[in-house]
Coordinates of C-alpha atoms and ligand atoms in Angstrom, one line a residue:
M1 CA 102.6 116.9 99.5
T2 CA 103.1 113.2 99.4
V3 CA 102.2 111.1 102.3
E4 CA 104.3 108.0 103.1
P5 CA 102.1 105.0 102.5
R6 CA 101.7 103.2 105.8
E7 CA 102.6 99.5 105.6
E8 CA 99.4 97.5 105.7
L9 CA 98.7 95.8 108.9
H10 CA 100.1 92.3 108.9
P11 CA 97.3 89.7 109.3
V12 CA 98.8 88.6 112.6
A13 CA 98.6 92.2 113.9
R14 CA 94.9 92.6 113.1
L15 CA 92.4 92.7 116.0
P16 CA 89.0 91.1 115.3
E17 CA 87.4 94.4 114.4
E18 CA 90.1 95.0 111.8
W19 CA 89.5 91.6 110.4
E20 CA 85.8 92.6 110.1
R21 CA 86.7 95.4 107.7
W22 CA 88.6 92.9 105.6
T23 CA 85.8 90.3 105.6
A24 CA 83.2 93.0 104.8
E25 CA 85.3 93.9 101.7
L26 CA 85.1 90.3 100.6
G27 CA 81.4 90.1 101.2
E28 CA 81.9 87.6 104.0
R29 CA 79.8 87.7 107.2
S30 CA 81.3 89.5 110.1
F31 CA 81.5 86.5 112.4
R32 CA 84.2 85.1 110.0
A33 CA 86.5 87.8 111.4
G34 CA 86.4 86.3 114.9
Q35 CA 86.9 82.8 113.5
V36 CA 90.1 83.8 111.6
F37 CA 91.4 85.7 114.7
R38 CA 90.8 82.6 116.9
W39 CA 92.6 80.3 114.4
I40 CA 95.6 82.5 114.4
H41 CA 95.8 83.6 118.1
A42 CA 94.0 80.9 120.1
R43 CA 95.1 77.9 118.0
G44 CA 98.3 79.4 116.7
T45 CA 98.1 78.6 113.0
T46 CA 98.3 80.7 109.9
D47 CA 97.7 77.8 107.6
P48 CA 94.3 78.4 105.9
T49 CA 94.0 74.7 104.8
V50 CA 93.4 73.6 108.4
M51 CA 90.8 76.3 109.1
T52 CA 88.0 73.9 108.3
D53 CA 85.1 75.8 109.6
L54 CA 85.7 78.5 107.0
P55 CA 84.2 78.3 103.5
L56 CA 86.7 77.1 100.9
S57 CA 86.5 80.3 98.9
F58 CA 87.4 82.3 102.0
R59 CA 90.3 80.1 102.8
E60 CA 91.5 80.5 99.2
R61 CA 91.4 84.3 99.6
L62 CA 93.4 84.0 102.9
A63 CA 96.0 81.9 101.1
E64 CA 96.1 84.4 98.2
A65 CA 96.6 87.2 100.6
G66 CA 99.7 85.4 101.8
L67 CA 98.5 84.6 105.4
A68 CA 101.7 83.4 107.2
M69 CA 103.7 83.9 110.3
P70 CA 106.1 86.8 110.1
L71 CA 108.9 84.8 111.6
R72 CA 110.2 81.2 111.5
V73 CA 112.3 79.4 114.1
T74 CA 115.6 78.5 112.7
E75 CA 117.3 77.2 115.8
A76 CA 116.1 75.9 119.2
L77 CA 118.8 75.7 121.8
R78 CA 118.4 74.0 125.1
A79 CA 120.5 74.9 128.1
R80 CA 121.2 72.4 130.9
D81 CA 118.8 74.2 133.3
G82 CA 115.9 73.7 130.9
T83 CA 116.0 77.2 129.4
R84 CA 115.3 77.2 125.7
K85 CA 116.3 79.9 123.3
L86 CA 114.5 80.2 120.0
V87 CA 116.4 81.9 117.2
C88 CA 114.0 83.2 114.5
D89 CA 114.4 84.7 111.1
T90 CA 111.8 87.4 110.3
S91 CA 110.3 87.7 106.9
R92 CA 110.9 91.5 106.9
G93 CA 114.5 90.8 107.4
G94 CA 116.7 90.3 110.5
R95 CA 117.1 87.8 113.2
I96 CA 115.5 87.8 116.7
E97 CA 115.3 85.5 119.6
C98 CA 113.1 84.7 122.5
V99 CA 113.7 82.6 125.6
L100 CA 111.5 80.1 127.4
I101 CA 112.3 79.8 131.0
P102 CA 110.8 77.1 133.2
M103 CA 110.4 78.6 136.6
S104 CA 112.0 76.4 139.2
D105 CA 110.4 75.5 142.6
D106 CA 112.7 78.0 144.2
P107 CA 110.2 80.5 145.7
D108 CA 112.5 83.3 144.8
D109 CA 111.8 82.6 141.2
D110 CA 108.3 84.0 141.5
P111 CA 108.2 85.8 144.8
E112 CA 104.6 86.8 144.2
D113 CA 103.4 83.2 144.2
E114 CA 103.0 81.6 147.6
D115 CA 102.8 78.0 146.5
G116 CA 106.4 77.7 145.3
A117 CA 106.1 74.1 143.8
W118 CA 106.7 73.9 140.1
D119 CA 103.6 73.1 138.2
G120 CA 104.8 73.5 134.7
R121 CA 104.9 77.3 134.6
V122 CA 107.1 78.8 132.0
T123 CA 108.0 82.4 131.5
L124 CA 108.6 83.6 127.9
C125 CA 111.0 86.5 127.3
V126 CA 110.3 88.3 124.0
S127 CA 112.3 90.9 122.0
T128 CA 110.8 94.2 120.8
Q129 CA 113.6 95.5 118.6
I130 CA 116.5 94.2 116.6
G131 CA 119.3 95.8 118.5
C132 CA 118.6 98.8 120.7
A133 CA 119.1 102.6 120.5
M134 CA 119.6 103.1 124.2
G135 CA 123.3 102.4 124.3
C136 CA 123.6 101.0 127.9
V137 CA 127.3 100.2 128.3
F138 CA 126.7 96.8 130.0
C139 CA 124.2 95.5 127.4
A140 CA 125.0 93.6 124.2
S141 CA 121.9 95.0 122.4
G142 CA 122.8 98.6 123.4
Q143 CA 126.3 98.2 122.2
A144 CA 125.2 96.9 118.8
G145 CA 122.8 99.8 118.1
L146 CA 119.3 99.8 116.7
E147 CA 118.6 98.0 113.5
R148 CA 114.8 98.3 113.6
G149 CA 111.8 98.1 115.9
L150 CA 109.7 94.9 115.6
R151 CA 106.1 95.2 114.5
A152 CA 103.3 94.0 116.8
D153 CA 102.8 90.9 114.7
E154 CA 106.5 89.9 115.2
I155 CA 106.2 90.4 118.9
V156 CA 103.0 88.3 119.1
A157 CA 104.4 85.6 116.7
Q158 CA 107.2 85.0 119.2
V159 CA 104.5 83.9 121.7
L160 CA 102.7 81.8 119.0
V161 CA 105.8 79.9 118.0
A162 CA 107.1 79.6 121.5
R163 CA 103.9 77.8 122.5
Q164 CA 104.7 75.2 120.0
H165 CA 108.0 74.6 121.9
L166 CA 106.4 73.9 125.2
E167 CA 107.2 70.5 126.6
R168 CA 104.9 68.0 128.2
G169 CA 103.1 69.4 131.2
E170 CA 104.4 73.0 130.6
R171 CA 102.2 76.0 130.2
L172 CA 103.0 79.5 129.4
R173 CA 102.3 81.5 132.5
N174 CA 104.2 84.8 132.3
L175 CA 105.4 87.0 129.5
V176 CA 108.2 89.5 130.0
F177 CA 109.3 92.1 127.5
M178 CA 112.9 91.8 128.5
G179 CA 114.6 90.4 125.4
M180 CA 116.4 92.6 122.8
G181 CA 115.3 96.2 122.6
E182 CA 113.4 98.9 124.5
P183 CA 109.7 98.1 124.4
L184 CA 108.6 101.7 125.1
H185 CA 110.7 103.2 122.3
H186 CA 108.3 101.8 119.7
Y187 CA 105.3 102.3 122.1
D188 CA 102.5 101.8 119.5
E189 CA 103.8 98.4 118.4
T190 CA 104.2 97.2 122.0
A191 CA 100.8 98.5 122.9
R192 CA 99.2 96.8 119.9
A193 CA 101.0 93.6 120.8
I194 CA 99.6 93.7 124.4
R195 CA 96.1 94.3 123.0
L196 CA 96.4 91.2 120.8
L197 CA 98.0 89.0 123.5
T198 CA 95.3 89.9 126.0
H199 CA 92.3 89.7 123.7
P200 CA 89.8 87.2 125.2
D201 CA 89.3 85.4 121.8
G202 CA 93.0 85.0 121.2
I203 CA 95.9 84.0 123.5
A204 CA 93.9 85.7 126.3
M205 CA 96.8 86.4 128.6
S206 CA 96.0 88.2 131.7
P207 CA 97.7 91.7 131.6
R208 CA 99.0 91.1 135.1
R209 CA 101.0 88.2 133.8
I210 CA 102.7 90.5 131.3
T211 CA 105.7 92.6 132.4
V212 CA 107.1 95.4 130.3
S213 CA 110.7 96.2 131.3
T214 CA 112.0 99.7 130.5
V215 CA 115.1 101.7 130.8
G216 CA 112.9 104.5 132.0
L217 CA 111.3 106.3 129.0
V218 CA 108.9 108.6 130.9
P219 CA 106.3 109.3 128.2
G220 CA 106.0 105.6 127.5
I221 CA 105.5 104.7 131.2
R222 CA 102.7 107.3 131.4
R223 CA 101.0 106.0 128.2
L224 CA 101.3 102.3 129.3
G225 CA 99.7 103.2 132.6
E226 CA 96.9 105.1 131.0
D227 CA 96.2 102.7 128.2
F228 CA 96.0 99.6 130.3
D229 CA 94.9 101.1 133.6
G230 CA 98.1 100.0 135.3
K231 CA 97.2 96.3 134.9
V232 CA 100.3 95.5 132.8
G233 CA 103.3 94.7 135.1
L234 CA 106.2 97.2 135.0
A235 CA 109.9 96.7 135.6
L236 CA 112.4 99.5 135.7
S237 CA 116.0 98.8 134.8
L238 CA 117.4 101.3 137.3
H239 CA 120.9 99.8 137.9
A240 CA 122.1 102.8 139.9
P241 CA 121.1 104.7 143.0
S242 CA 122.0 108.2 141.7
D243 CA 122.2 110.2 138.5
S244 CA 125.9 110.4 138.7
V245 CA 126.3 106.6 138.6
R246 CA 123.4 106.1 136.1
N247 CA 124.6 108.7 133.6
G248 CA 127.9 106.8 133.3
I249 CA 126.2 103.5 132.3
I250 CA 122.8 104.4 130.9
P251 CA 123.0 107.4 128.4
I252 CA 119.2 108.1 128.3
N253 CA 119.4 109.0 132.0
K254 CA 120.6 112.4 130.9
R255 CA 117.2 112.9 129.2
Y256 CA 115.1 111.2 131.8
P257 CA 116.9 111.6 135.2
I258 CA 116.0 109.3 138.1
A259 CA 113.7 111.7 139.8
D260 CA 111.5 112.0 136.6
V261 CA 111.4 108.3 136.1
L262 CA 110.4 107.6 139.7
D263 CA 107.8 110.3 139.5
A264 CA 106.3 108.4 136.5
L265 CA 106.4 105.2 138.6
R266 CA 104.6 106.9 141.4
H267 CA 101.8 107.9 139.0
Y268 CA 101.5 104.5 137.5
P269 CA 98.0 103.3 138.4
L270 CA 99.1 100.1 140.0
P271 CA 96.3 97.8 141.3
K272 CA 96.4 97.2 145.1
R273 CA 99.0 94.7 146.3
R274 CA 101.0 94.9 143.1
R275 CA 104.5 96.2 143.0
I276 CA 106.8 97.6 140.4
T277 CA 110.0 95.6 139.9
I278 CA 113.3 97.4 140.1
E279 CA 116.0 95.6 138.3
Y280 CA 119.5 96.3 139.5
I281 CA 122.5 94.7 137.7
L282 CA 125.5 94.4 140.0
I283 CA 128.6 95.5 138.2
S284 CA 131.9 95.2 140.0
G285 CA 133.3 98.5 141.1
V286 CA 130.6 100.6 139.4
N287 CA 127.3 100.3 141.4
D288 CA 127.9 97.6 144.0
D289 CA 129.2 99.3 147.0
I290 CA 127.5 99.1 150.4
A291 CA 127.1 102.9 150.1
H292 CA 125.3 102.4 146.8
A293 CA 122.9 100.0 148.5
R294 CA 122.1 102.5 151.2
E295 CA 121.7 105.3 148.7
L296 CA 119.4 103.0 146.6
S297 CA 117.2 102.4 149.6
R298 CA 116.9 106.1 150.2
T299 CA 116.1 106.7 146.5
L300 CA 113.3 104.1 146.5
R301 CA 111.8 105.2 149.8
G302 CA 108.0 105.4 149.6
L303 CA 107.6 103.5 146.3
R304 CA 105.8 100.1 146.1
V305 CA 108.6 98.1 144.7
K306 CA 110.5 94.9 144.9
V307 CA 114.1 94.8 143.9
N308 CA 115.7 92.1 141.7
L309 CA 119.5 92.0 142.0
I310 CA 121.2 90.5 138.9
P311 CA 124.9 89.7 138.8
M312 CA 126.0 91.2 135.4
N313 CA 126.4 88.8 132.6
P314 CA 129.7 89.3 130.9
I315 CA 129.5 90.6 127.3
S316 CA 132.3 90.7 124.8
A317 CA 131.9 94.5 124.1
T318 CA 133.0 95.6 127.5
A319 CA 135.5 94.8 130.3
L320 CA 132.8 95.4 132.9
S321 CA 132.2 92.4 135.1
S322 CA 129.9 91.0 137.7
S323 CA 130.2 91.6 141.4
G324 CA 131.2 88.5 143.4
A325 CA 128.7 86.5 145.3
S326 CA 129.6 87.9 148.7
R327 CA 129.2 91.5 147.4
V328 CA 125.8 90.6 145.9
D329 CA 124.7 89.1 149.3
A330 CA 125.9 92.1 151.3
F331 CA 124.1 94.4 148.9
R332 CA 120.9 92.4 149.3
E333 CA 121.2 92.4 153.1
V334 CA 121.3 96.2 153.2
L335 CA 118.1 96.5 151.2
A336 CA 116.4 93.7 153.2
S337 CA 117.4 95.4 156.5
E338 CA 115.8 98.6 155.2
G339 CA 112.5 96.7 154.7
Y340 CA 112.7 96.0 150.9
S341 CA 111.8 92.7 149.3
A342 CA 115.1 92.1 147.5
F343 CA 115.9 88.9 145.6
V344 CA 119.0 87.7 143.9
R345 CA 118.1 86.4 140.4
K346 CA 120.1 83.5 139.2
R347 CA 121.5 83.6 135.7
R348 CA 119.6 81.3 133.5
G349 CA 120.6 79.5 130.3
D350 CA 124.2 80.7 130.4
D351 CA 125.3 77.9 128.1
V352 CA 123.0 79.1 125.3
D353 CA 123.8 82.8 125.8
A354 CA 120.2 83.2 126.9
A355 CA 120.6 86.8 128.2
C356 CA 119.3 89.7 126.3
G357 CA 120.0 89.0 122.6
Q358 CA 123.5 87.9 123.2
L359 CA 123.6 85.1 120.7
V360 CA 122.3 87.0 117.7
L361 CA 124.1 90.1 118.6
R362 CA 127.4 88.4 119.0
E363 CA 127.8 88.1 115.2
R364 CA 126.9 91.8 114.7
L365 CA 129.2 93.1 117.4
E366 CA 132.1 91.1 116.1
R367 CA 131.5 92.5 112.6
K368 CA 131.3 96.0 114.1
A369 CA 134.5 95.6 116.0
A370 CA 136.1 94.5 112.7
R371 CA 138.2 91.9 114.3
A372 CA 137.9 88.2 114.1
C373 CA 136.9 86.3 117.2
S374 CA 139.0 83.1 117.2
G375 CA 136.4 81.0 118.7
G376 CA 137.4 81.8 122.3
C377 CA 134.6 84.3 122.9
S378 CA 131.9 82.0 124.2
Ligands
SAH1 N1 115.2 97.8 127.3 C1 114.5 97.2 128.4 C2 114.4 95.6 128.3 C3 115.5 94.8 127.6 S1 116.8 94.4 128.6 C4 115.2 97.5 129.7 O1 116.2 98.2 129.7 O2 114.7 97.1 130.8 C5 116.2 93.4 129.8 C6 117.1 93.4 131.1 O3 118.4 92.8 130.9 C7 117.3 94.9 131.6 O4 117.1 95.0 132.9 C8 118.7 95.1 131.2 O5 119.3 96.1 131.9 C9 119.3 93.7 131.5 N2 120.6 93.5 130.9 C10 121.2 94.0 129.9 N3 122.5 93.6 129.7 C11 122.7 92.8 130.8 C12 123.9 92.1 131.2 N4 125.0 92.1 130.5 N5 123.8 91.4 132.4 C13 122.6 91.3 133.1 N6 121.5 92.0 132.7 C14 121.6 92.7 131.6

C-alpha cells in the first residue's frame, strides 16, 4: 500500500520545536531554531540576508531551502472609512484577501472595551479557505464553492503582511477568522495557525484577542474548546431562530441542527465574564420579523452570548437583500428588552467590497454564471 507523501511543513508553519529538528539535521545548535522563528514571526521577515545574528552558512542554507512568504500582496485598497483590503496571490496558487479594520471610537465597535476612545486599535479579518464548501445562500464564498483550504502558513502570513500595512499609530489588536472560508472545516490548519500566532516568541497574540467565526461545525467547536481551554473567542453565524428558517439559508444546518450547535456552545469552556458572539444577518423577509426576534431570544435563553445584528451585504449571486434600518432597530429592541446585549454592526469598507471575499470571488462567480457582467455590478 502506498502512503500519500505529506506536503512538508512550510517554514512559516513551523513551531520552534519543529525548527529544532531542522537545525539539528544541519548540525546547528538548537537555539538557532528560536532565532529563525523570531525573525519570521516577531519581526515578520523571511529574508535570510537580514538575519544578521545567524551564521552566514546557516543563512545560506535557509536561502537554498527557499525561505519565503507563501503569499504576496498584489493590491491594497483603501475605503473611505479607513478599512483596507489586501488582495494576495498565494505561491501554491489562488488569490485570497484579508481586511484591516480600524475600530472607530464608537463604543459599539468593541462593546467589551469600556474606554471607547480610539487608540490606534485595528482588527484584522483573515481568510481560511479559497471559496467555501458550506453553500450559505447569502454568502459570496458559499456560492462560489470550495477551491481549497489554506495552510497554516498562509493564514499566519496574512497577519505578517498585514502588519506591514499598518499606518502610523496603529497597532494590531484583534484578529477575526471571518474572511473567506469556514475555519473549522480545515480544523488542523486553523489550530496550527492559532498556535503559531499565540506563540510567545512570535506574534504573541493573546488568544482572547482572536475570534474564530463558524457556521456551527459541532466537532470543530468541541476541539477548539478542548485544545485552547476556551481561551480563543468564538462567534457563531446563527442567522436564524429556528431550524426551519436556518435550513433554508444554511445547508449544513441539516447535519448540525441548532440544538446540537447550541449544546456545543454550552460546553465551550469559556473563561468567566467572556461571552460567545452570535452573528445574525438581517435578510429582508427571511429572518427579520419581530416574531423571529422573539423566537431568537427564546432559542438563546440561558447562553452567555452577545448578539451582533448585521444588515446583509448584497451579493450578485442572489436577489436576497438587507432589511431596512427601522426593521433592524425594531429587531434589536426586542432582544434588548429581553435582556440581551445586542448591537447593530455597521457595514465597513463597502466601497472596496470588504465583506467576506467579495472582491476575489466576484470574478469566479461571474465566470461560473457564464454571463458577462457589463461593469454595472459594483
Ligand atoms: N464561515 C465562517 C466565517 C466566514 S463568514 C462563518 O460562517 O462564520 C464571516 C461572516 O460573514 C459570517 O457571519 C457570515 O455569515 C457573514 N456573511 C456572509 N455573507 C454575508 C453577507 N452577504 N452579508 C453580511 N454578512 C455576511
